[in-house]
Each structure stands twice: as C-alpha cells, then as structure tokens.
Amino acid sequence: MTTRVRLLVGTTKGLFTFESDAARREWRPSGPHLGGWEVYSALGDGSQSERIFVGTSHMAYGPSIRVSDNGGQNWTQIAEGPRYPEESGFALNRVWQIVSGHPSEPDTLYAGVDEAGLFVSRDKGATWTEVASLTSHPTRSDWFPGAGGLCLHTILIHPDNPRRMWVGISAVGVFRTDDGGETWRTCNEGLARVPVGTPHPEVGYCVHKMVLHPDDPDTLYMQYHQGVFQSNDGAETWFPIEDGLPGDRISTELGAPFGFPIVISRSGDRFLVPLESSDQRTMRDGRLLVYGRRRGSDRWEPVGDVVPDEPRHVNVLRDAMTVDSLEPYGVYFGTTSGEVFCSIDGGVGWDRLPGQYGRILCVKPWIQEGEHAA
Amino acid sequence: MPLEVRIPPMLRDCASGQTRFSITAGTLEEALRRLFETYPLLQVHLYDETQRLRQHVLIFFNGESVARLDHLDIPVRTGDQLTILQAVSGG
C-alpha cells in the first residue's frame, strides 16, 4: 500500500511542507506557503482529503484561520473564524492549536487561541463559535499570561468519550470538561503554582504541553514549567516523573527539569527536549539531546544526541515536536533556529531535513495511505 | 466619486487578490464603510474585536492619518487616495 508522509512546519515566516514515503529517508520541501505570516498551528485534515487548516497571525494584521483544499497550493481565509464578541473585551491574538474533534463527530474542529479561549466549529471549519463556558470560568479574572502569552495551547479529547476534554493554558493550568464543554473544572492538584501574583489558588499553573496515553485515557503526561508530571486519574492529581532528567527540584542551582514539548508514540514511548533552565531556555552546554522514556520504563534516558559534532544553543517550542502514527514511528522536531530533524529508530539516530527556516513554531505529521496517497 | 485604495500585499487575499483598486463614495466615511462592506476580511485584519485600529496599522487619506482627522465627513474628489500601511516598527 502506498503511504504518503507529510510534515507541516509552521514558522514565523510562513508554512513549509515536507513530503516523503513510508521509509521517511528522503524529504522534499515546499514553501513558503503564506509567506510572512506566523503559522502557530496546522492540521492536515485526515487521510481522505488535501485540506490543510492553519492558524496565521501577524504582528500588525492580527490572526485568522486559513484553509487550503489542494495541499497548500491555494489558500482562502475563513470568513467566520474565531473572534470574540466586542462586548467581551477580549482580543484574539493568535491561533495556537487546531485539532480534529472526536472521530464520532467528523465535522467538528477545535481551536485554542491567545487571548486564552477555546473555539469550536461544527461544520468542518466554515464557522466558529467561542466555547464561552471556559472563557467565563469563575477564575478568569486571575488568568495571567506566561512568556508566550495567555495562550490555550493544548486540546486533548478522550478517545472513548467525546464529552470529556482537557485544555492547557499558560500560565493558568489544566481544565477538564466532562459534559462536552458546558462546564469546566481546574485540574492542577500536585503542581506547584508559579509566581503569577494573583490570589486565586485554583489557577496559576504553567503547563507547557500535555499528552494523553494512547491506550489509557486516564493517564496524561505533562512538561510543566517546573518539572515533568504524570496523572493516572484523568488529571485529578499530578506527580513528578523526573528520574534520569537533568535538573533537580531540590537543588536551587539547577531547578526542576525545564523544557517545552512532550510527545508520545502510539506504543507509549515518550520524548522531550530538556533545556538548561527557565532563565536560559537553550540546550544545556549546547548539546541537542532528546530524552526518552520507553513504555514500561521508570526512567528517562538521553536517547539521541542529535548533532553530536556541533553546538546548538537553541530551543524547541511546545508544538515543534511530534510523533507520527506509522510503524516504526517517526519522531520530529524543529528548532528556534529553523532546523528540522527526524528519527525513525525511536529517537536514537537523527537526520536533518533539507533547508533552514525561520523560528519553528509547530511541526505536525500528516499521513495518507492507499488511494489518497498516490 | 471613485477613490483609489492601496493595501499591503500581505492582505491581498482579503480583496480578491488586489492590492490597488477603486471604490466609489461621496465622503471618506462612506468610502471606509463601503470598503469594509465589500471586503469584510480586511476589517478583521485592520481592527480588533473592540473596533480599535490595530496598533501597527495606519490608514492614510491623501497622506494624512485617518486616526488624526477630526471627522470623516470629507468629500471625496478625483484623484483622492486611501492607503493602508503597516506602521514602521522594529528593524
């Protein structure tokens, strides 16, 4: 069966795509698409179409969602895209995340945005509505932005129950709904509050990225501002899982393990990219090291020295790392200095994809098999 | 009276691929209203949800910032221009 593998790479200067086959050894870059626009989010819409959604924004001209129906050759803007009502006083600054809804709701898409909020489309992206129950949460007055803004950057949907979802907001925390978005509750117990200077104890938690275990939707993993955490009860409580990682939450000199992305393969292997510290936000000693924690293991290990011969004093942003759904799975990430790397051996060996780009904001896989891959 | 409108190339997809076009209006106020009625996405990129002109956007009428005009009830004459620019920032 023919397999078509694409990576959608959003940068500060447009979208780039990379195309390969199941071997993922040779990659053909294309772009820039939408040159000059920041692309914070991208979604290849399933396996049966050539539709791509991207969240574009610009320092002067603001945000919008754009869609291509032919794999990126032509683009149109969504006329009725996410937009706060005038009376809300909120302003949309960026579209940080676009994800498909639950498989039982194939026309549904969700978008997470800055200024923090969740929008939903029930008509395949044509029109969008604010999930106002989240934006009007009783804690809203105490939501305080992280360094990347007041962004809703993570949207997770329970695989068996479309009414249960989690969202992550920096530097606010995790919220969960169990009734399809009608009500939300905070889920930050076990996390240490960051110094946001606001009094409400339910919020003030700087979640950087969160993923759901592929086989156990009660299990979530999180790269937090101050450490790496796991929940075994649907985010009711969190506990640290940091053995083997650089950093030490006891030592004031090193601090808790710091980084932005965390990803998980369908087989349950987890990967992240630790940074020096919250202050420096670059690779420790310039070594671009990927850490992994294999399924069943209780320790993180430095599995991949990505560029062993050269220093890389760079960062990897929260949405700039991903894992595809193939077997064996591929791991990918892009750096703030515009390089894209790929591993198809579990994060041990890494290839650099051709070209160098602007600051890489998001990396998303798009797999098509069979007729639509030809 | 036709008024020439110029917009930045990055916003051309808000105006059917054009960066220079004309609209017909009797006054500047009517010209702006017709511009955004004809090309509503342009308004999304120039104004935020609170209808404030975005911080780094300038709209010039014959070389003068519209934001600094006392009123918009200005008759449009032959040769008038409305120019939308990104305010110079950074660099």
Short mmCIF file of N, CA, C and O in Angstrom, two decimals, chain A residues 35-37 58-64 66 75-79 83-86 89-92, chain B residues 8 10-11 13-14 41 43-51 54-57 84-87 89:
data_model
loop_
_atom_site.label_atom_id
_atom_site.label_comp_id
_atom_site.label_asym_id
_atom_site.label_seq_id
_atom_site.Cartn_x
_atom_site.Cartn_y
_atom_site.Cartn_z
N GLY A 35 3.73 33.14 2.97
CA GLY A 35 4.96 33.80 3.39
C GLY A 35 4.70 35.08 4.16
O GLY A 35 3.85 35.88 3.78
N GLY A 36 5.43 35.27 5.21
CA GLY A 36 5.31 36.48 6.02
C GLY A 36 4.35 36.33 7.18
O GLY A 36 4.43 37.12 8.14
N TRP A 37 3.49 35.34 7.12
CA TRP A 37 2.56 35.12 8.23
C TRP A 37 3.17 34.14 9.24
O TRP A 37 3.79 33.15 8.85
N HIS A 58 -0.10 37.87 12.52
CA HIS A 58 0.91 38.85 12.11
C HIS A 58 0.94 39.96 13.14
O HIS A 58 -0.12 40.34 13.66
N MET A 59 2.11 40.46 13.38
CA MET A 59 2.26 41.49 14.42
C MET A 59 1.34 42.69 14.15
O MET A 59 0.76 43.26 15.07
N ALA A 60 1.20 43.06 12.90
CA ALA A 60 0.37 44.22 12.59
C ALA A 60 -1.08 43.83 12.30
O ALA A 60 -2.01 44.52 12.73
N TYR A 61 -1.27 42.73 11.59
CA TYR A 61 -2.58 42.47 11.00
C TYR A 61 -3.41 41.42 11.74
O TYR A 61 -4.50 41.07 11.27
N GLY A 62 -2.92 40.91 12.85
CA GLY A 62 -3.75 40.03 13.66
C GLY A 62 -3.88 38.62 13.09
O GLY A 62 -3.17 38.23 12.16
N PRO A 63 -4.81 37.85 13.68
CA PRO A 63 -4.91 36.42 13.36
C PRO A 63 -6.08 36.07 12.44
O PRO A 63 -7.05 36.84 12.32
N SER A 64 -5.98 34.89 11.85
CA SER A 64 -7.13 34.29 11.17
C SER A 64 -6.79 32.82 10.92
O SER A 64 -5.64 32.41 11.07
N ARG A 66 -6.73 30.02 7.97
CA ARG A 66 -6.74 29.88 6.52
C ARG A 66 -6.81 28.39 6.17
O ARG A 66 -6.34 27.54 6.92
N TRP A 75 -4.95 29.19 -1.00
CA TRP A 75 -5.47 29.38 0.35
C TRP A 75 -6.62 30.38 0.35
O TRP A 75 -6.62 31.33 -0.44
N THR A 76 -7.55 30.15 1.23
CA THR A 76 -8.59 31.13 1.48
C THR A 76 -8.70 31.33 2.99
O THR A 76 -8.37 30.43 3.77
N GLN A 77 -9.17 32.51 3.37
CA GLN A 77 -9.40 32.77 4.79
C GLN A 77 -10.80 32.34 5.18
O GLN A 77 -11.73 32.45 4.39
N ILE A 78 -10.91 31.84 6.40
CA ILE A 78 -12.23 31.53 6.93
C ILE A 78 -12.91 32.85 7.30
O ILE A 78 -12.42 33.57 8.19
N ALA A 79 -14.00 33.15 6.63
CA ALA A 79 -14.65 34.45 6.87
C ALA A 79 -15.25 34.53 8.27
O ALA A 79 -15.21 35.59 8.90
N ARG A 83 -13.46 34.59 16.74
CA ARG A 83 -13.49 36.03 17.04
C ARG A 83 -14.32 36.24 18.29
O ARG A 83 -15.44 35.73 18.39
N TYR A 84 -13.75 36.96 19.25
CA TYR A 84 -14.51 37.23 20.47
C TYR A 84 -15.56 38.30 20.21
O TYR A 84 -15.34 39.21 19.40
N PRO A 85 -16.69 38.22 20.90
CA PRO A 85 -17.67 39.29 20.77
C PRO A 85 -17.11 40.60 21.30
O PRO A 85 -16.30 40.60 22.24
N GLU A 86 -17.54 41.69 20.69
CA GLU A 86 -17.00 43.00 21.03
C GLU A 86 -17.15 43.30 22.52
O GLU A 86 -16.24 43.82 23.17
N GLY A 89 -14.50 42.22 25.59
CA GLY A 89 -13.28 42.92 25.97
C GLY A 89 -12.02 42.12 25.65
O GLY A 89 -10.90 42.60 25.84
N PHE A 90 -12.19 40.87 25.17
CA PHE A 90 -11.03 40.05 24.82
C PHE A 90 -10.64 40.30 23.37
O PHE A 90 -11.48 40.67 22.54
N ALA A 91 -9.37 40.05 23.08
CA ALA A 91 -8.88 40.19 21.71
C ALA A 91 -8.19 38.90 21.29
O ALA A 91 -7.45 38.30 22.07
N LEU A 92 -8.43 38.48 20.08
CA LEU A 92 -7.77 37.29 19.56
C LEU A 92 -6.41 37.71 19.00
O LEU A 92 -6.34 38.62 18.16
N PRO B 8 -1.60 46.61 1.62
CA PRO B 8 -0.34 45.85 1.62
C PRO B 8 -0.52 44.50 0.91
O PRO B 8 -1.59 43.88 0.99
N MET B 10 0.39 41.65 1.73
CA MET B 10 0.02 40.53 2.63
C MET B 10 -1.48 40.43 2.84
O MET B 10 -1.97 39.41 3.30
N LEU B 11 -2.19 41.50 2.53
CA LEU B 11 -3.64 41.48 2.73
C LEU B 11 -4.40 41.33 1.42
O LEU B 11 -5.62 41.51 1.38
N ASP B 13 -5.29 38.81 -0.18
CA ASP B 13 -6.34 37.78 -0.22
C ASP B 13 -7.62 38.23 0.50
O ASP B 13 -8.62 37.52 0.47
N CYS B 14 -7.58 39.38 1.11
CA CYS B 14 -8.81 39.95 1.68
C CYS B 14 -9.59 40.74 0.63
O CYS B 14 -10.72 41.15 0.88
N LEU B 41 -13.11 40.85 5.36
CA LEU B 41 -11.90 40.29 5.98
C LEU B 41 -10.83 41.37 6.18
O LEU B 41 -9.99 41.27 7.08
N GLN B 43 -11.38 44.29 7.26
CA GLN B 43 -11.68 44.92 8.56
C GLN B 43 -11.14 44.07 9.71
O GLN B 43 -10.63 44.59 10.71
N VAL B 44 -11.23 42.73 9.56
CA VAL B 44 -10.73 41.83 10.61
C VAL B 44 -9.24 42.08 10.84
O VAL B 44 -8.77 42.06 11.98
N HIS B 45 -8.51 42.33 9.77
CA HIS B 45 -7.06 42.49 9.92
C HIS B 45 -6.65 43.91 10.29
O HIS B 45 -5.51 44.12 10.70
N LEU B 46 -7.53 44.86 10.13
CA LEU B 46 -7.18 46.25 10.45
C LEU B 46 -7.69 46.68 11.83
O LEU B 46 -7.10 47.55 12.46
N TYR B 47 -8.78 46.05 12.27
CA TYR B 47 -9.38 46.42 13.56
C TYR B 47 -9.51 45.17 14.43
O TYR B 47 -9.81 44.09 13.92
N ASP B 48 -9.34 45.32 15.73
CA ASP B 48 -9.55 44.17 16.62
C ASP B 48 -11.02 44.07 17.01
O ASP B 48 -11.87 44.84 16.52
N GLU B 49 -11.33 43.13 17.90
CA GLU B 49 -12.73 42.87 18.24
C GLU B 49 -13.42 44.07 18.87
O GLU B 49 -14.63 44.19 18.82
N THR B 50 -12.63 44.92 19.50
CA THR B 50 -13.22 46.09 20.15
C THR B 50 -13.33 47.27 19.18
O THR B 50 -13.62 48.39 19.61
N GLN B 51 -13.08 46.99 17.90
CA GLN B 51 -13.18 48.00 16.84
C GLN B 51 -12.12 49.09 16.96
O GLN B 51 -12.28 50.18 16.39
N ARG B 54 -5.84 48.40 14.82
CA ARG B 54 -4.71 47.67 15.39
C ARG B 54 -3.51 48.61 15.55
O ARG B 54 -3.32 49.53 14.75
N GLN B 55 -2.70 48.30 16.55
CA GLN B 55 -1.65 49.22 16.98
C GLN B 55 -0.66 49.54 15.85
O GLN B 55 -0.16 50.66 15.77
N HIS B 56 -0.38 48.57 15.00
CA HIS B 56 0.66 48.76 13.99
C HIS B 56 0.08 48.94 12.59
O HIS B 56 0.73 48.62 11.60
N VAL B 57 -1.14 49.42 12.53
CA VAL B 57 -1.78 49.68 11.24
C VAL B 57 -2.04 51.17 11.10
O VAL B 57 -2.45 51.85 12.04
N ILE B 84 -3.45 51.92 3.00
CA ILE B 84 -3.31 51.16 4.24
C ILE B 84 -1.87 50.68 4.34
O ILE B 84 -1.35 50.08 3.40
N LEU B 85 -1.25 50.96 5.47
CA LEU B 85 0.16 50.64 5.66
C LEU B 85 0.39 49.97 7.00
O LEU B 85 -0.37 50.17 7.94
N GLN B 86 1.47 49.17 7.04
CA GLN B 86 1.94 48.71 8.35
C GLN B 86 2.80 49.80 8.94
O GLN B 86 3.72 50.31 8.28
N ALA B 87 2.49 50.20 10.16
CA ALA B 87 3.29 51.23 10.80
C ALA B 87 4.73 50.74 10.93
O ALA B 87 4.98 49.59 11.25
N SER B 89 7.89 49.71 12.44
CA SER B 89 8.22 49.29 13.80
C SER B 89 9.30 48.24 13.73
O SER B 89 9.36 47.48 12.78
#
